[in-house]
């Protein structure tokens, strides 16, 4: 009898995730995400393709109202301004505008987008270090709020003011030590070294400029509300100084954006859902600092907030499909999905929550999740305890509404559809999937290169 030799299979030692309590209690069981706002994930993919960005209008409105409530119950005059660069899909911007948000833009491109969306000029806040003379002229004409970043910009505005009829409405951006390091001192004028005061003196001594506000944006994903308290106190002190020296009332104090979202930063010990401060906590720190400052009751400024990330992250999901399951040479299991870092820029900072979109076994294994790009850094999750999925099954990546639709990269593939689910659960395509032509229409091949012979 001839004995057939069986092929050798490399042994793999696998840790079983049994339900023993750790210091946080029992291992958390979780459920698949089979639908978003009542629409089945598999139906969305069938109709609009995979991968697919999905935005929940309901979540945007709910989150906005929660933030608005937190601030307006603590302070009499609150105004939000939607940060365009966080997500400038027009449909998204307009949901915020319908809720009463102004627009906060950081480039001429974004400025034009806000105007085209129908935002009134005087309700556009123009931030950023690169405003061209043409941008500034337009903003002055429209009565927009220009937040000056540096002295060269101040002098350009002063020059424009000489030859224009309108008086430019300006504010300064102030950077400062709030205990958040590294300090973002590259934007605006420094508080501690007196530069902010120098800028204010120059503006107030120029009769052609109207100083309307004071602005700070101390950073992004700031987990400590007291840092905003410090920033608000320093801006309030400047406002008091301006009132005393120039008898001029500051109309608004703008604390910028930067509130953390519930995403989990890479290497964080606890999940973001546990560590992210509430809107109430930020509102408490900021409003307390302003109302307890020396600003007189009659001069209380409007409080402007340019919150981006914290208002939109939860509303966005990225749906995708499993391309393959592979066993890596070191024994780890890996999944290749059709969502890459080109569509999920924030995967460089966050451990995104990836959830199967169909029922699954609760038997999990430590896995790596790769994207589809031919690029070694295309990793969506380096290490995730994940159930076994099959080719063609779907996953949902949650909390991706902030920055991914503006910082995305066009690399070896085209961008997919973006769908918004309205308040009645009806999906609308708000940005069409790109075609080859969307990109090649911008290319010009010189005539002598048009003929090839291969
Ligand atoms: C980016 C930015 C914002 C929004 O910041 P988030 O961290 O998304 O809240 C607000 N204001 C300015 C000036 C910005 O540059």
Short mmCIF file of C-alpha atoms and ligand atoms in Angstrom, two decimals:
data_model
loop_
_atom_site.label_atom_id
_atom_site.label_comp_id
_atom_site.label_asym_id
_atom_site.label_seq_id
_atom_site.Cartn_x
_atom_site.Cartn_y
_atom_site.Cartn_z
CA UNK A 1 0.00 0.00 0.00
CA UNK A 2 1.49 3.29 -0.99
CA UNK A 3 1.04 6.00 1.53
CA UNK A 4 0.32 9.41 0.09
CA UNK A 5 2.28 12.11 1.80
CA UNK A 6 0.08 14.94 2.97
CA UNK A 7 1.16 18.47 2.11
CA UNK A 8 2.79 20.30 4.97
CA UNK A 9 0.81 23.05 6.56
CA UNK A 10 2.56 25.51 8.83
CA UNK A 11 1.15 25.29 12.38
CA UNK A 12 -0.46 28.42 13.75
CA UNK A 13 -0.91 29.21 17.40
CA UNK A 14 -4.00 31.23 17.97
CA UNK A 15 -5.14 33.08 21.06
CA UNK A 16 -8.75 32.43 21.92
CA UNK A 17 -10.69 35.45 23.04
CA UNK A 18 -12.72 33.94 25.84
CA UNK A 19 -15.06 35.94 27.95
CA UNK A 20 -12.93 36.55 31.01
CA UNK A 21 -13.36 39.94 32.56
CA UNK A 22 -10.49 42.40 32.22
CA UNK A 23 -10.23 45.57 34.30
CA UNK A 24 -13.01 47.15 32.25
CA UNK A 25 -15.40 44.27 32.73
CA UNK A 26 -16.48 41.69 30.23
CA UNK A 27 -15.33 41.82 26.64
CA UNK A 28 -17.72 43.97 24.69
CA UNK A 29 -19.85 42.12 22.24
CA UNK A 30 -20.92 44.18 19.32
CA UNK A 31 -23.54 44.00 16.63
CA UNK A 32 -23.25 44.26 12.88
CA UNK A 33 -24.24 47.54 11.26
CA UNK A 34 -26.76 46.28 8.73
CA UNK A 35 -28.43 49.61 8.00
CA UNK A 36 -27.90 53.35 8.20
CA UNK A 37 -30.90 55.51 9.06
CA UNK A 38 -33.14 52.62 8.08
CA UNK A 39 -31.51 51.90 4.71
CA UNK A 40 -29.85 48.49 4.34
CA UNK A 41 -26.10 48.66 3.74
CA UNK A 42 -26.32 45.93 1.14
CA UNK A 43 -28.99 47.85 -0.76
CA UNK A 44 -26.93 51.04 -0.69
CA UNK A 45 -23.94 49.19 -2.10
CA UNK A 46 -26.08 47.46 -4.70
CA UNK A 47 -27.49 50.75 -5.91
CA UNK A 48 -24.55 53.11 -5.54
CA UNK A 49 -21.50 50.83 -5.66
CA UNK A 50 -18.69 49.87 -3.34
CA UNK A 51 -16.89 51.64 -1.78
CA UNK A 52 -19.43 54.29 -0.88
CA UNK A 53 -19.49 57.33 1.37
CA UNK A 54 -22.74 57.75 3.26
CA UNK A 55 -23.76 60.85 5.21
CA UNK A 56 -26.67 60.93 7.62
CA UNK A 57 -28.53 64.24 7.50
CA UNK A 58 -30.29 63.31 10.71
CA UNK A 59 -27.02 62.84 12.58
CA UNK A 60 -25.73 66.20 11.34
CA UNK A 61 -28.83 68.02 12.53
CA UNK A 62 -28.98 66.17 15.86
CA UNK A 63 -25.31 66.81 16.60
CA UNK A 64 -25.55 70.46 15.61
CA UNK A 65 -28.59 71.00 17.82
CA UNK A 66 -26.86 69.34 20.74
CA UNK A 67 -23.85 71.65 20.37
CA UNK A 68 -26.04 74.72 19.86
CA UNK A 69 -28.04 73.88 22.97
CA UNK A 70 -24.92 73.38 25.08
CA UNK A 71 -23.65 76.87 24.23
CA UNK A 72 -26.83 78.89 24.02
CA UNK A 73 -28.09 77.70 27.40
CA UNK A 74 -24.88 79.08 28.93
CA UNK A 75 -24.24 82.23 26.93
CA UNK A 76 -26.69 84.75 25.48
CA UNK A 77 -25.28 85.28 21.97
CA UNK A 78 -23.92 82.25 20.14
CA UNK A 79 -23.20 81.85 16.45
CA UNK A 80 -21.75 78.79 14.72
CA UNK A 81 -19.85 79.06 11.43
CA UNK A 82 -19.41 75.87 9.43
CA UNK A 83 -15.74 75.04 8.77
CA UNK A 84 -15.75 74.34 5.04
CA UNK A 85 -12.44 72.50 4.92
CA UNK A 86 -13.78 69.84 7.32
CA UNK A 87 -16.35 68.80 4.72
CA UNK A 88 -17.23 71.08 1.85
CA UNK A 89 -19.75 68.98 -0.02
CA UNK A 90 -22.37 71.60 -0.84
CA UNK A 91 -25.21 69.45 0.48
CA UNK A 92 -23.40 69.09 3.82
CA UNK A 93 -22.66 72.82 4.03
CA UNK A 94 -26.28 73.64 3.28
CA UNK A 95 -27.60 71.40 6.05
CA UNK A 96 -25.49 73.48 8.44
CA UNK A 97 -26.60 76.72 6.79
CA UNK A 98 -30.24 75.66 7.09
CA UNK A 99 -29.59 75.14 10.79
CA UNK A 100 -28.35 78.73 11.00
CA UNK A 101 -24.59 78.28 10.66
CA UNK A 102 -22.51 80.92 8.92
CA UNK A 103 -19.57 79.85 6.75
CA UNK A 104 -15.92 79.72 7.81
CA UNK A 105 -13.51 79.46 4.88
CA UNK A 106 -9.73 79.34 4.52
CA UNK A 107 -9.17 79.90 0.79
CA UNK A 108 -10.53 81.73 -2.21
CA UNK A 109 -11.90 78.43 -3.50
CA UNK A 110 -13.87 77.86 -0.32
CA UNK A 111 -14.98 81.50 -0.25
CA UNK A 112 -16.47 81.17 -3.73
CA UNK A 113 -18.13 77.92 -2.73
CA UNK A 114 -19.86 79.63 0.21
CA UNK A 115 -21.05 82.50 -2.00
CA UNK A 116 -22.32 80.00 -4.60
CA UNK A 117 -24.19 78.17 -1.82
CA UNK A 118 -26.01 81.42 -1.15
CA UNK A 119 -24.36 82.50 2.10
CA UNK A 120 -24.53 86.28 2.55
CA UNK A 121 -21.15 87.96 2.36
CA UNK A 122 -21.38 89.40 5.87
CA UNK A 123 -21.88 85.88 7.23
CA UNK A 124 -18.65 84.51 5.81
CA UNK A 125 -15.57 84.37 8.01
CA UNK A 126 -12.41 84.39 5.94
CA UNK A 127 -9.46 82.73 7.69
CA UNK A 128 -6.10 81.42 6.54
CA UNK A 129 -2.65 82.72 5.63
CA UNK A 130 -3.14 82.80 1.85
CA UNK A 131 -5.78 85.30 0.78
CA UNK A 132 -4.86 86.85 -2.55
CA UNK A 133 -5.43 90.52 -3.24
CA UNK A 134 -8.34 89.53 -5.46
CA UNK A 135 -9.85 87.39 -2.68
CA UNK A 136 -9.49 90.25 -0.22
CA UNK A 137 -11.07 92.76 -2.59
CA UNK A 138 -14.04 90.47 -3.05
CA UNK A 139 -14.38 89.87 0.68
CA UNK A 140 -14.21 93.61 1.44
CA UNK A 141 -16.84 94.36 -1.18
CA UNK A 142 -19.14 91.69 0.29
CA UNK A 143 -18.65 92.90 3.85
CA UNK A 144 -17.19 89.56 4.94
CA UNK A 145 -15.31 89.12 8.20
CA UNK A 146 -11.61 89.01 7.38
CA UNK A 147 -9.44 87.37 10.00
CA UNK A 148 -5.96 88.76 9.50
CA UNK A 149 -3.14 86.24 9.76
CA UNK A 150 0.02 88.37 9.46
CA UNK A 151 1.29 91.93 9.08
CA UNK A 152 1.76 91.66 5.32
CA UNK A 153 -1.92 90.88 4.99
CA UNK A 154 -2.81 93.78 7.28
CA UNK A 155 -0.81 96.16 5.05
CA UNK A 156 -2.43 94.80 1.89
CA UNK A 157 -5.88 95.35 3.40
CA UNK A 158 -4.88 98.87 4.47
CA UNK A 159 -3.78 99.57 0.90
CA UNK A 160 -7.03 98.19 -0.55
CA UNK A 161 -9.04 100.23 1.97
CA UNK A 162 -7.46 103.41 0.58
CA UNK A 163 -8.87 102.82 -2.87
CA UNK A 164 -12.15 101.09 -2.06
CA UNK A 165 -15.42 102.54 -0.89
CA UNK A 166 -16.23 99.94 1.74
CA UNK A 167 -14.54 99.86 5.10
CA UNK A 168 -13.00 96.40 5.54
CA UNK A 169 -14.35 94.50 8.55
CA UNK A 170 -11.36 92.86 10.16
CA UNK A 171 -10.42 90.71 13.12
CA UNK A 172 -7.09 89.29 14.09
CA UNK A 173 -6.22 85.71 14.68
CA UNK A 174 -4.35 85.37 17.95
CA UNK A 175 -2.09 82.46 18.87
CA UNK A 176 -1.21 81.86 22.47
CA UNK A 177 -0.01 79.51 25.14
CA UNK A 178 -3.01 77.57 26.45
CA UNK A 179 -1.04 74.62 27.73
CA UNK A 180 -1.49 72.79 24.43
CA UNK A 181 1.84 71.83 22.86
CA UNK A 182 3.21 72.14 20.29
CA UNK A 183 1.73 75.62 20.12
CA UNK A 184 0.36 76.63 16.76
CA UNK A 185 2.28 79.90 16.53
CA UNK A 186 2.53 79.93 12.77
CA UNK A 187 -0.99 81.31 12.36
CA UNK A 188 -1.96 84.79 13.51
CA UNK A 189 -0.32 87.11 16.00
CA UNK A 190 1.19 85.99 19.27
CA UNK A 191 -0.44 87.02 22.53
CA UNK A 192 2.44 86.60 24.94
CA UNK A 193 5.09 88.56 23.04
CA UNK A 194 2.86 91.56 22.43
CA UNK A 195 2.48 91.05 18.69
CA UNK A 196 -1.31 90.77 18.96
CA UNK A 197 -1.41 94.15 20.67
CA UNK A 198 0.81 95.67 18.02
CA UNK A 199 -1.61 94.46 15.33
CA UNK A 200 -4.59 95.85 17.26
CA UNK A 201 -2.90 99.23 17.70
CA UNK A 202 -2.18 99.46 13.99
CA UNK A 203 -5.74 98.51 13.03
CA UNK A 204 -7.39 100.86 15.52
CA UNK A 205 -5.20 103.80 14.56
CA UNK A 206 -6.17 103.30 10.91
CA UNK A 207 -9.47 105.11 10.36
CA UNK A 208 -10.15 103.12 7.18
CA UNK A 209 -10.40 99.76 8.98
CA UNK A 210 -13.14 98.48 11.25
CA UNK A 211 -12.03 96.09 13.96
CA UNK A 212 -14.94 93.73 14.66
CA UNK A 213 -13.60 90.67 16.42
CA UNK A 214 -10.88 88.56 17.99
CA UNK A 215 -10.17 85.03 16.87
CA UNK A 216 -8.20 82.03 18.09
CA UNK A 217 -8.03 78.46 16.80
CA UNK A 218 -5.69 76.70 19.21
CA UNK A 219 -5.44 73.36 17.45
CA UNK A 220 -7.48 70.33 16.56
CA UNK A 221 -8.73 67.30 18.52
CA UNK A 222 -8.18 69.21 21.78
CA UNK A 223 -9.30 66.91 24.58
CA UNK A 224 -9.06 69.44 27.40
CA UNK A 225 -11.88 72.00 27.68
CA UNK A 226 -9.86 74.22 30.07
CA UNK A 227 -7.49 75.09 27.21
CA UNK A 228 -10.47 76.88 25.62
CA UNK A 229 -11.15 78.57 28.92
CA UNK A 230 -7.61 80.00 28.87
CA UNK A 231 -7.94 81.06 25.23
CA UNK A 232 -11.29 82.75 25.92
CA UNK A 233 -9.83 84.56 28.93
CA UNK A 234 -6.90 85.90 26.92
CA UNK A 235 -9.17 87.11 24.11
CA UNK A 236 -11.50 88.70 26.68
CA UNK A 237 -8.50 90.51 28.20
CA UNK A 238 -7.62 91.88 24.77
CA UNK A 239 -11.22 93.03 24.30
CA UNK A 240 -11.09 94.84 27.66
CA UNK A 241 -7.77 96.43 26.68
CA UNK A 242 -9.22 97.65 23.37
CA UNK A 243 -12.25 99.11 25.17
CA UNK A 244 -10.06 100.92 27.71
CA UNK A 245 -7.48 102.31 25.33
CA UNK A 246 -9.61 103.05 22.24
CA UNK A 247 -13.13 103.13 23.64
CA UNK A 248 -13.92 100.58 20.93
CA UNK A 249 -16.23 97.61 21.51
CA UNK A 250 -15.30 94.22 20.14
CA UNK A 251 -18.38 92.70 18.49
CA UNK A 252 -17.41 89.04 18.68
CA UNK A 253 -14.96 86.60 20.16
CA UNK A 254 -14.36 83.57 17.95
CA UNK A 255 -12.88 80.48 19.61
CA UNK A 256 -12.30 78.60 16.34
CA UNK A 257 -12.72 74.84 16.08
CA UNK A 258 -10.79 71.90 17.43
CA UNK A 259 -13.22 70.06 19.72
CA UNK A 260 -12.39 66.35 19.75
CA UNK A 261 -14.67 63.86 18.01
CA UNK A 262 -15.43 60.41 19.39
CA UNK A 263 -12.82 58.73 17.21
CA UNK A 264 -9.99 56.88 18.92
CA UNK A 265 -6.49 58.22 18.36
CA UNK A 266 -3.81 55.65 17.51
CA UNK A 267 -2.11 54.41 20.64
CA UNK A 268 -4.83 55.79 22.93
CA UNK A 269 -5.48 53.70 26.02
CA UNK A 270 -9.24 54.16 26.09
CA UNK A 271 -11.67 54.50 23.21
CA UNK A 272 -12.59 58.01 22.06
CA UNK A 273 -16.23 57.37 22.96
CA UNK A 274 -15.08 57.26 26.62
CA UNK A 275 -12.58 60.13 26.53
CA UNK A 276 -14.15 62.73 24.23
CA UNK A 277 -15.40 65.72 26.27
CA UNK A 278 -19.05 66.67 25.81
CA UNK A 279 -20.16 69.90 24.14
CA UNK A 280 -21.40 70.90 27.59
CA UNK A 281 -17.87 70.65 28.99
CA UNK A 282 -16.42 72.88 26.26
CA UNK A 283 -19.33 75.31 26.57
CA UNK A 284 -18.91 75.49 30.34
CA UNK A 285 -15.18 76.34 30.10
CA UNK A 286 -15.62 78.96 27.37
CA UNK A 287 -18.73 80.71 28.67
CA UNK A 288 -17.39 80.83 32.22
CA UNK A 289 -14.20 82.53 31.05
CA UNK A 290 -16.10 85.20 29.11
CA UNK A 291 -18.82 85.98 31.64
CA UNK A 292 -16.33 86.19 34.50
CA UNK A 293 -13.99 88.49 32.55
CA UNK A 294 -13.93 92.26 33.02
CA UNK A 295 -16.04 92.83 29.88
CA UNK A 296 -18.99 95.00 30.88
CA UNK A 297 -22.49 93.52 30.45
CA UNK A 298 -23.36 96.02 27.70
CA UNK A 299 -20.29 95.02 25.74
CA UNK A 300 -20.69 91.26 25.88
CA UNK A 301 -19.46 89.97 22.52
CA UNK A 302 -21.16 87.43 20.30
CA UNK A 303 -19.48 84.06 20.83
CA UNK A 304 -18.58 82.47 17.49
CA UNK A 305 -17.61 78.81 17.15
CA UNK A 306 -16.08 77.28 14.04
CA UNK A 307 -16.51 73.69 15.17
CA UNK A 308 -15.79 71.24 12.35
CA UNK A 309 -14.72 67.72 13.25
CA UNK A 310 -16.97 67.30 16.29
CA UNK A 311 -20.08 68.24 14.29
CA UNK A 312 -19.65 66.02 11.24
CA UNK A 313 -17.47 63.02 12.10
CA UNK A 314 -20.31 60.85 13.42
CA UNK A 315 -22.54 61.61 10.43
CA UNK A 316 -20.20 59.97 7.89
CA UNK A 317 -19.69 56.26 7.18
CA UNK A 318 -17.68 54.52 4.55
CA UNK A 319 -19.13 51.29 3.21
CA UNK A 320 -16.96 48.72 1.51
CA UNK A 321 -16.51 45.09 0.56
CA UNK A 322 -14.06 42.33 1.31
CA UNK A 323 -11.81 41.63 -1.67
CA UNK A 324 -9.83 38.79 -0.14
CA UNK A 325 -8.83 37.03 3.05
CA UNK A 326 -5.16 36.17 3.31
CA UNK A 327 -2.96 34.46 5.84
CA UNK A 328 0.24 36.45 6.23
CA UNK A 329 3.62 34.72 6.40
CA UNK A 330 3.78 35.36 10.16
CA UNK A 331 0.46 33.62 10.66
CA UNK A 332 -1.76 36.65 11.14
CA UNK A 333 -5.00 36.85 9.27
CA UNK A 334 -5.49 39.75 6.94
CA UNK A 335 -8.44 41.18 5.08
CA UNK A 336 -8.10 43.16 1.90
CA UNK A 337 -11.00 45.57 1.51
CA UNK A 338 -11.85 48.02 -1.25
CA UNK A 339 -11.41 51.05 1.04
CA UNK A 340 -7.89 52.42 0.99
CA UNK A 341 -6.10 55.28 2.72
CA UNK A 342 -6.77 57.35 -0.40
CA UNK A 343 -10.40 57.50 0.72
CA UNK A 344 -9.69 57.38 4.44
CA UNK A 345 -6.98 59.89 5.09
CA UNK A 346 -7.81 59.97 8.79
CA UNK A 347 -6.69 56.35 9.16
CA UNK A 348 -3.19 57.77 9.63
CA UNK A 349 -4.34 59.15 13.03
CA UNK A 350 -7.32 57.13 14.08
CA UNK A 351 -8.07 53.54 14.89
CA UNK A 352 -11.29 53.62 12.95
CA UNK A 353 -14.19 51.48 14.02
CA UNK A 354 -14.71 48.80 11.38
CA UNK A 355 -17.87 46.71 11.71
CA UNK A 356 -19.25 43.89 9.57
CA UNK A 357 -22.45 44.81 7.77
CA UNK A 358 -24.04 41.38 8.15
CA UNK A 359 -24.48 38.98 11.06
CA UNK A 360 -21.20 37.31 12.03
CA UNK A 361 -19.82 34.78 14.44
CA UNK A 362 -18.45 36.16 17.67
CA UNK A 363 -15.35 34.08 17.22
CA UNK A 364 -12.73 36.69 16.47
CA UNK A 365 -9.08 36.67 15.54
CA UNK A 366 -6.41 39.36 15.61
CA UNK A 367 -6.32 40.65 12.05
CA UNK A 368 -4.84 43.30 9.82
CA UNK A 369 -7.12 45.22 7.47
CA UNK A 370 -5.50 46.39 4.25
CA UNK A 371 -6.81 48.66 1.56
CA UNK A 372 -6.66 47.82 -2.16
CA UNK A 373 -3.80 50.10 -3.18
CA UNK A 374 -0.44 48.90 -4.42
CA UNK A 375 1.26 50.75 -1.64
CA UNK A 376 2.67 49.30 1.54
CA UNK A 377 1.27 52.04 3.78
CA UNK A 378 -2.27 51.24 2.69
CA UNK A 379 -3.35 49.88 6.07
CA UNK A 380 -6.77 50.64 7.52
CA UNK A 381 -6.23 48.82 10.83
CA UNK A 382 -2.90 47.38 11.94
CA UNK A 383 -4.41 45.22 14.62
CA UNK A 384 -8.06 44.52 15.17
CA UNK A 385 -9.87 41.66 16.77
CA UNK A 386 -12.21 40.82 13.95
CA UNK A 387 -14.63 38.05 13.06
CA UNK A 388 -14.14 35.96 9.95
CA UNK A 389 -15.73 37.48 6.88
CA UNK A 390 -15.94 36.09 3.39
CA UNK A 391 -15.06 37.61 0.08
CA UNK A 392 -17.84 39.91 -1.08
CA UNK A 393 -19.22 40.59 2.38
CA UNK A 394 -19.50 44.19 3.51
CA UNK A 395 -18.00 46.36 6.20
CA UNK A 396 -18.91 49.77 7.59
CA UNK A 397 -16.27 52.20 8.79
CA UNK A 398 -17.88 54.65 11.19
CA UNK A 399 -17.15 58.29 12.09
CA UNK A 400 -15.45 59.36 8.92
CA UNK A 401 -17.40 62.53 8.15
CA UNK A 402 -14.56 64.94 8.97
CA UNK A 403 -11.73 65.68 6.54
CA UNK A 404 -11.93 62.51 4.44
CA UNK A 405 -14.01 64.13 1.70
CA UNK A 406 -11.62 67.07 1.48
CA UNK A 407 -8.21 65.52 2.10
CA UNK A 408 -8.78 62.46 -0.05
CA UNK A 409 -6.09 61.49 -2.55
CA UNK A 410 -6.59 60.60 -6.13
CA UNK A 411 -4.20 57.68 -6.42
CA UNK A 412 -4.58 54.85 -8.95
CA UNK A 413 -8.35 54.78 -8.64
CA UNK A 414 -11.35 57.11 -8.92
CA UNK A 415 -13.37 58.56 -6.10
CA UNK A 416 -16.70 56.82 -5.44
CA UNK A 417 -20.21 58.17 -4.97
CA UNK A 418 -21.20 60.14 -1.90
CA UNK A 419 -24.76 59.62 -0.77
CA UNK A 420 -26.72 61.59 1.81
CA UNK A 421 -29.66 59.93 3.53
CA UNK A 422 -32.35 62.55 4.16
CA UNK A 423 -34.64 62.90 7.16
CA UNK A 424 -37.16 60.50 5.56
CA UNK A 425 -34.57 57.81 4.96
CA UNK A 426 -34.21 58.52 1.25
CA UNK A 427 -30.69 58.38 -0.20
CA UNK A 428 -29.51 61.15 -2.58
CA UNK A 429 -26.25 61.11 -4.52
CA UNK A 430 -24.57 64.38 -3.49
CA UNK A 431 -21.33 63.78 -5.42
CA UNK A 432 -21.15 61.50 -8.44
CA UNK A 433 -18.49 58.84 -8.72
CA UNK A 434 -15.61 60.06 -10.87
CA UNK A 435 -15.05 58.68 -14.37
CA UNK A 436 -11.73 58.36 -16.16
CA UNK A 437 -12.77 61.39 -18.09
CA UNK A 438 -13.20 63.49 -14.93
CA UNK A 439 -9.43 63.35 -14.66
CA UNK A 440 -8.20 63.02 -18.22
CA UNK A 441 -10.25 66.04 -19.28
CA UNK A 442 -7.63 68.10 -17.47
CA UNK A 443 -4.71 66.45 -19.25
CA UNK A 444 -3.15 67.78 -22.41
CA UNK A 445 -0.96 65.48 -24.48
CA UNK A 446 1.30 67.43 -26.86
CA UNK A 447 0.64 66.51 -30.51
CA UNK A 448 4.06 64.94 -31.04
CA UNK A 449 3.33 62.49 -28.19
CA UNK A 450 -0.05 61.43 -29.50
CA UNK A 451 1.35 58.84 -31.85
CA UNK A 452 2.79 55.75 -30.24
CA UNK A 453 3.65 52.38 -31.60
CA UNK A 454 3.70 49.60 -29.04
C1 LIG B 1 -9.72 73.70 10.53
C2 LIG B 1 -10.25 74.88 11.23
C3 LIG B 1 -11.44 74.83 11.96
C4 LIG B 1 -12.18 73.52 12.21
O1 LIG B 1 -11.41 72.73 13.06
P1 LIG B 1 -11.96 71.31 13.66
O2 LIG B 1 -10.77 70.75 14.35
O3 LIG B 1 -12.40 70.48 12.50
O4 LIG B 1 -13.07 71.64 14.58
C5 LIG B 1 -11.93 75.99 12.50
N1 LIG B 1 -11.27 77.18 12.35
C6 LIG B 1 -10.12 77.26 11.67
C7 LIG B 1 -9.45 78.57 11.52
C8 LIG B 1 -9.57 76.13 11.08
O5 LIG B 1 -8.41 76.23 10.41
#
